Coordinates of C-alpha atoms in Angstrom, one line a residue:
Chain A
M21 CA -132.5 140.9 5.9
P22 CA -132.8 143.5 8.7
M23 CA -133.0 142.3 12.2
S24 CA -136.4 142.6 13.9
D25 CA -136.6 144.8 17.0
D26 CA -137.2 141.8 19.2
R27 CA -134.3 140.0 17.8
R28 CA -132.0 143.0 18.3
E29 CA -133.1 143.3 21.9
D30 CA -132.4 139.6 22.4
V31 CA -128.9 140.1 21.1
R32 CA -128.3 143.1 23.4
L33 CA -129.6 141.3 26.4
E34 CA -127.4 138.3 25.6
A35 CA -124.4 140.6 25.8
F36 CA -125.3 141.4 29.4
F37 CA -125.8 137.7 30.2
E38 CA -122.4 137.0 28.6
A39 CA -120.8 139.7 30.7
A40 CA -122.3 138.2 33.9
R41 CA -121.1 134.7 32.9
A42 CA -117.6 136.1 32.2
T43 CA -117.3 137.8 35.6
P44 CA -118.5 135.3 38.2
P45 CA -117.7 136.1 41.8
E46 CA -114.6 134.1 42.9
P47 CA -115.1 132.3 46.2
S48 CA -112.8 133.8 48.9
P49 CA -110.1 131.5 50.4
A50 CA -112.0 131.9 53.7
L51 CA -115.2 130.5 52.2
M52 CA -113.3 127.5 50.6
A53 CA -111.6 126.8 53.8
A54 CA -114.8 126.9 55.8
V55 CA -116.6 124.6 53.3
L56 CA -113.7 122.1 53.5
R57 CA -113.6 122.3 57.3
A58 CA -117.3 121.6 57.5
A59 CA -116.8 118.6 55.1
E60 CA -114.1 117.2 57.3
G61 CA -116.2 117.7 60.4
L62 CA -119.3 116.0 58.9
Q63 CA -117.8 113.4 56.8
P64 CA -118.7 109.9 57.9
A65 CA -115.6 107.8 58.9
A66 CA -114.5 105.3 56.4
P67 CA -115.8 101.8 57.4
R68 CA -113.3 99.7 59.4
A69 CA -112.1 96.7 57.5
P70 CA -112.9 93.3 58.9
L71 CA -110.5 91.8 61.5
T72 CA -109.0 89.3 59.1
A73 CA -108.2 92.1 56.6
R74 CA -106.7 94.3 59.3
L75 CA -104.5 91.4 60.5
R76 CA -103.4 90.7 56.9
E77 CA -102.4 94.4 56.5
A78 CA -100.6 94.4 59.9
F79 CA -98.4 91.5 58.8
G80 CA -97.6 93.1 55.5
G81 CA -100.2 91.6 53.2
W82 CA -100.6 88.1 51.7
P83 CA -97.0 87.2 50.8
A84 CA -95.8 87.9 54.3
L85 CA -98.7 86.1 55.8
A86 CA -98.0 83.0 53.6
G87 CA -94.3 83.0 54.8
L88 CA -95.5 83.3 58.4
A89 CA -97.9 80.4 57.9
T90 CA -95.2 78.2 56.4
A91 CA -92.8 79.0 59.2
A92 CA -95.5 78.2 61.8
A93 CA -96.4 74.9 60.1
A94 CA -92.7 73.9 60.0
G95 CA -92.4 74.7 63.7
V96 CA -95.4 72.6 64.5
W97 CA -94.0 69.8 62.5
I98 CA -90.6 70.0 64.1
G99 CA -92.1 70.1 67.5
T100 CA -94.4 67.2 67.1
A101 CA -93.0 64.9 64.4
L102 CA -89.4 64.7 65.4
P103 CA -89.6 63.2 68.9
E104 CA -91.9 60.5 67.5
A105 CA -89.1 59.5 65.3
G106 CA -86.9 58.8 68.3
I107 CA -83.2 58.8 68.6
G108 CA -81.5 55.7 67.5
A109 CA -78.4 54.2 69.2
A110 CA -76.1 55.5 66.5
E111 CA -77.3 59.1 67.1
A112 CA -77.2 58.7 70.9
A113 CA -73.5 57.8 70.7
Y114 CA -72.8 61.3 69.4
L115 CA -74.7 63.1 72.1
V116 CA -72.4 64.4 74.8
D117 CA -73.6 65.9 78.1
V118 CA -71.6 69.2 78.2
A119 CA -72.6 70.1 81.7
P120 CA -73.3 67.0 83.8
E121 CA -73.2 69.0 87.1
L122 CA -76.4 70.8 86.1
A123 CA -78.3 67.6 85.7
F124 CA -80.5 66.3 88.5
D125 CA -79.0 63.3 90.0
L126 CA -82.1 61.7 91.4
A127 CA -80.2 58.5 92.1
G128 CA -77.9 60.3 94.6
D129 CA -80.8 61.2 96.9
F130 CA -81.8 57.6 97.4
Chain B
M8 CA -109.1 101.7 51.1
A9 CA -108.8 101.3 47.4
M10 CA -109.9 104.9 46.5
P11 CA -108.1 106.9 43.9
F12 CA -106.5 110.0 45.4
D13 CA -108.2 112.3 42.9
Y14 CA -110.9 112.2 40.3
P15 CA -111.1 113.1 36.7
D16 CA -113.3 116.1 35.7
T17 CA -115.9 113.7 34.2
T18 CA -116.7 112.0 37.5
P19 CA -120.4 112.8 38.2
D20 CA -121.2 114.8 41.3
E21 CA -123.4 112.0 42.5
A22 CA -120.5 109.5 42.4
L23 CA -118.3 111.9 44.3
L24 CA -121.0 112.5 46.9
A25 CA -121.3 108.7 47.4
A26 CA -117.5 108.5 47.8
F27 CA -117.7 111.4 50.3
A28 CA -120.3 109.5 52.3
A29 CA -118.0 106.5 52.3
G30 CA -115.3 108.5 54.0
D31 CA -113.2 109.5 51.0
R32 CA -111.5 112.8 51.7
A33 CA -110.4 113.4 48.1
A34 CA -114.1 113.4 47.1
A35 CA -114.7 116.2 49.6
R36 CA -112.0 118.3 48.1
V37 CA -113.1 117.8 44.6
L38 CA -116.8 118.6 45.4
T39 CA -115.8 121.7 47.3
M40 CA -113.7 123.0 44.4
R41 CA -116.3 122.1 41.8
L42 CA -119.6 123.2 43.5
T43 CA -118.7 126.1 45.9
P44 CA -118.1 128.5 43.0
R45 CA -121.3 127.6 41.4
V46 CA -123.3 127.9 44.5
L47 CA -121.7 131.2 45.3
A48 CA -122.3 132.6 41.8
H49 CA -126.0 131.6 42.0
A50 CA -126.5 133.1 45.5
Y51 CA -124.8 136.3 44.3
R52 CA -127.1 136.6 41.3
L53 CA -130.1 136.2 43.5
L54 CA -129.0 138.4 46.3
G55 CA -126.7 141.0 44.7
N56 CA -124.5 141.0 47.8
R57 CA -121.2 139.3 47.9
A58 CA -120.9 138.9 51.7
E59 CA -124.4 137.5 52.0
A60 CA -123.8 135.2 49.0
E61 CA -120.8 133.8 50.7
E62 CA -122.8 133.0 53.9
V63 CA -125.5 131.3 51.8
A64 CA -122.9 129.3 49.8
Q65 CA -121.3 128.1 53.1
E66 CA -124.7 127.1 54.5
A67 CA -125.8 125.3 51.3
M68 CA -122.6 123.3 51.1
L69 CA -122.9 122.5 54.8
R70 CA -126.4 121.1 54.1
L71 CA -125.0 119.0 51.2
W72 CA -122.4 117.4 53.5
R73 CA -125.2 116.6 56.0
Q74 CA -127.4 115.2 53.3
A75 CA -124.7 113.0 51.8
P76 CA -125.2 109.9 53.9
E77 CA -128.9 109.9 53.0
W78 CA -128.4 110.7 49.4
R79 CA -130.3 108.3 47.2
A80 CA -128.7 107.8 43.8
G81 CA -130.9 108.6 40.8
E82 CA -133.4 110.7 42.7
A83 CA -132.0 114.1 41.7
K84 CA -128.9 115.7 40.4
V85 CA -126.7 117.2 43.1
T86 CA -126.6 120.5 41.3
T87 CA -130.4 120.6 41.0
W88 CA -130.7 120.0 44.7
L89 CA -128.1 122.6 45.5
Y90 CA -129.7 125.3 43.3
R91 CA -133.0 124.7 45.1
V92 CA -131.4 124.8 48.5
T93 CA -129.5 128.0 47.6
A94 CA -132.6 129.7 46.2
N95 CA -134.5 128.8 49.3
L96 CA -131.8 130.2 51.6
C97 CA -131.7 133.4 49.5
T98 CA -135.5 133.7 49.7
D99 CA -135.3 133.4 53.5
R100 CA -132.7 136.1 53.6
R101 CA -134.6 138.5 51.5
R102 CA -137.7 137.8 53.5
R103 CA -135.9 138.6 56.7
A104 CA -134.4 141.7 55.2
R105 CA -137.7 142.8 53.8
G106 CA -138.2 146.5 54.1
G107 CA -134.5 147.2 53.5
T108 CA -133.1 146.7 50.0
V109 CA -129.6 145.5 49.3
P110 CA -127.5 148.5 48.9
L111 CA -125.9 148.7 45.5
D112 CA -122.6 149.7 47.0
A113 CA -122.5 146.3 48.7
V114 CA -122.1 144.7 45.3
P115 CA -118.4 143.9 45.2
E116 CA -116.0 144.5 42.4
P117 CA -116.0 141.3 40.2
P118 CA -112.6 139.7 39.7
D119 CA -110.5 140.8 36.7
P120 CA -111.6 138.9 33.6
Q121 CA -109.2 137.9 30.9
P122 CA -109.9 140.3 28.0
G123 CA -108.3 143.7 27.4
V124 CA -108.8 146.7 29.7
A125 CA -111.5 148.5 27.7
E126 CA -113.4 145.3 27.1
R127 CA -112.9 144.3 30.7
M128 CA -114.4 147.5 31.9
Q129 CA -117.3 147.2 29.6
M130 CA -117.9 143.7 30.7
R131 CA -117.9 144.8 34.3
T132 CA -120.2 147.7 33.7
R133 CA -122.6 145.5 31.9
A134 CA -122.5 142.8 34.5
D135 CA -123.1 145.3 37.3
A136 CA -126.0 146.9 35.3
L137 CA -127.5 143.5 34.8
Q138 CA -127.1 142.7 38.5
G139 CA -128.9 145.9 39.4
A140 CA -131.7 145.2 37.0
L141 CA -132.0 141.6 38.2
G142 CA -132.4 142.9 41.7
D143 CA -135.5 144.8 40.7
L144 CA -137.2 141.7 39.2
P145 CA -139.8 139.8 41.2
E146 CA -138.1 136.9 42.9
R147 CA -139.4 134.0 40.8
Q148 CA -138.7 135.9 37.5
R149 CA -135.1 136.6 38.7
Q150 CA -134.5 133.0 39.6
A151 CA -135.9 131.7 36.3
V152 CA -133.8 134.2 34.3
V153 CA -130.6 133.5 36.2
L154 CA -131.0 129.7 35.9
R155 CA -131.9 129.9 32.2
H156 CA -129.6 132.6 30.9
I157 CA -126.6 132.8 33.2
E158 CA -126.4 129.2 34.6
G159 CA -127.5 128.0 31.2
L160 CA -129.9 125.3 32.4
A161 CA -132.7 123.8 30.3
N162 CA -136.3 124.5 31.2
P163 CA -137.2 121.0 32.5
E164 CA -134.3 121.3 35.1
I165 CA -135.3 124.8 36.0
A166 CA -138.9 123.6 36.5
E167 CA -137.6 120.9 38.8
I168 CA -135.5 123.3 40.8
M169 CA -138.3 125.8 41.2
G170 CA -141.1 123.3 41.7
A171 CA -143.0 124.8 38.8
S172 CA -144.3 123.6 35.4
I173 CA -142.2 124.1 32.3
E174 CA -144.9 126.5 31.0
A175 CA -144.6 128.5 34.1
V176 CA -140.8 128.7 33.7
E177 CA -141.2 129.8 30.1
S178 CA -143.6 132.5 31.2
L179 CA -141.3 133.7 34.0
T180 CA -138.3 133.9 31.8
T181 CA -140.2 135.7 29.0
R182 CA -141.5 138.3 31.4
G183 CA -138.1 138.6 33.1
R184 CA -136.3 139.2 29.8
R185 CA -138.9 141.8 28.8
A186 CA -138.4 143.7 32.1
L187 CA -134.6 143.5 31.9
T188 CA -134.7 144.8 28.3
E189 CA -136.8 147.7 29.4
A190 CA -134.6 148.4 32.5
L191 CA -131.3 148.2 30.6
G192 CA -132.7 149.9 27.4
T193 CA -132.7 153.3 29.2
R194 CA -128.9 153.0 29.7
K195 CA -127.8 152.2 26.2
E196 CA -125.3 155.0 25.9
E197 CA -123.5 154.4 29.2
L198 CA -123.4 150.7 28.6
G199 CA -121.7 151.1 25.3
Y200 CA -124.1 149.3 22.9
A201 CA -126.0 152.2 21.5
D202 CA -124.5 151.6 18.1
E203 CA -124.5 147.9 18.1
R204 CA -126.7 146.4 15.5

């Protein structure tokens, strides 16, 4: 079936549109750089993480923080629980004063 | 922050813009690479001048970055918004330059397309001829034709961009096509389609 005149014109015009689509203007490097620069200048800062999260990151994340907490708890325990246990006579016998001259001799003053 | 360094091509523009507003730099790069060429091409089709189109594209993208923190998801497509802003910027320019038409020799050489030399030359000739004819169309017709036939958008989206009814868009594209056919029809021989049937 022969093509109608209108249809033929449509096909011809489409060839022009196709040519336009096939030859888009390429953005110059200067334009791309300017757009990116503007983006960097106008981009809102990423929100700061809460203090707890920042501390966690500073110590190296959860595993490191868990180790630190264990060490701290052990220190507290050693510092508080051990003296309460006291030193028995048997242990005291093993204790030697390696520098007696450095000790205060309060009795000498009286 | 737990943001991927880069995004797949299928990531919607709207999601990228939200990521940009949240401070993600990769999103800024992807949006720049994806949208700047489209904005530039649209501005060039409307203005017919490469240097001016670059200025418009830069300004349109700048406005997008400024708009990002206030962008409300689901309201409009980013590209719809950008086409509208670009068209408005072009209209402003043409209005300011009224009285002086864009010189044809300001139209730059398009980049080398992929096909062979002869075909490439013909493509370029046709694209330039179309650009010249588009420049002679009334502004609204030109915008509607470019959005429909070069950008390939559907009429409802064009209507949204242009703030017009779908019927008005159809009328504009029909009249625009008719005018283009007439303008280009007188150059059949030189444009190499006199024998095409």
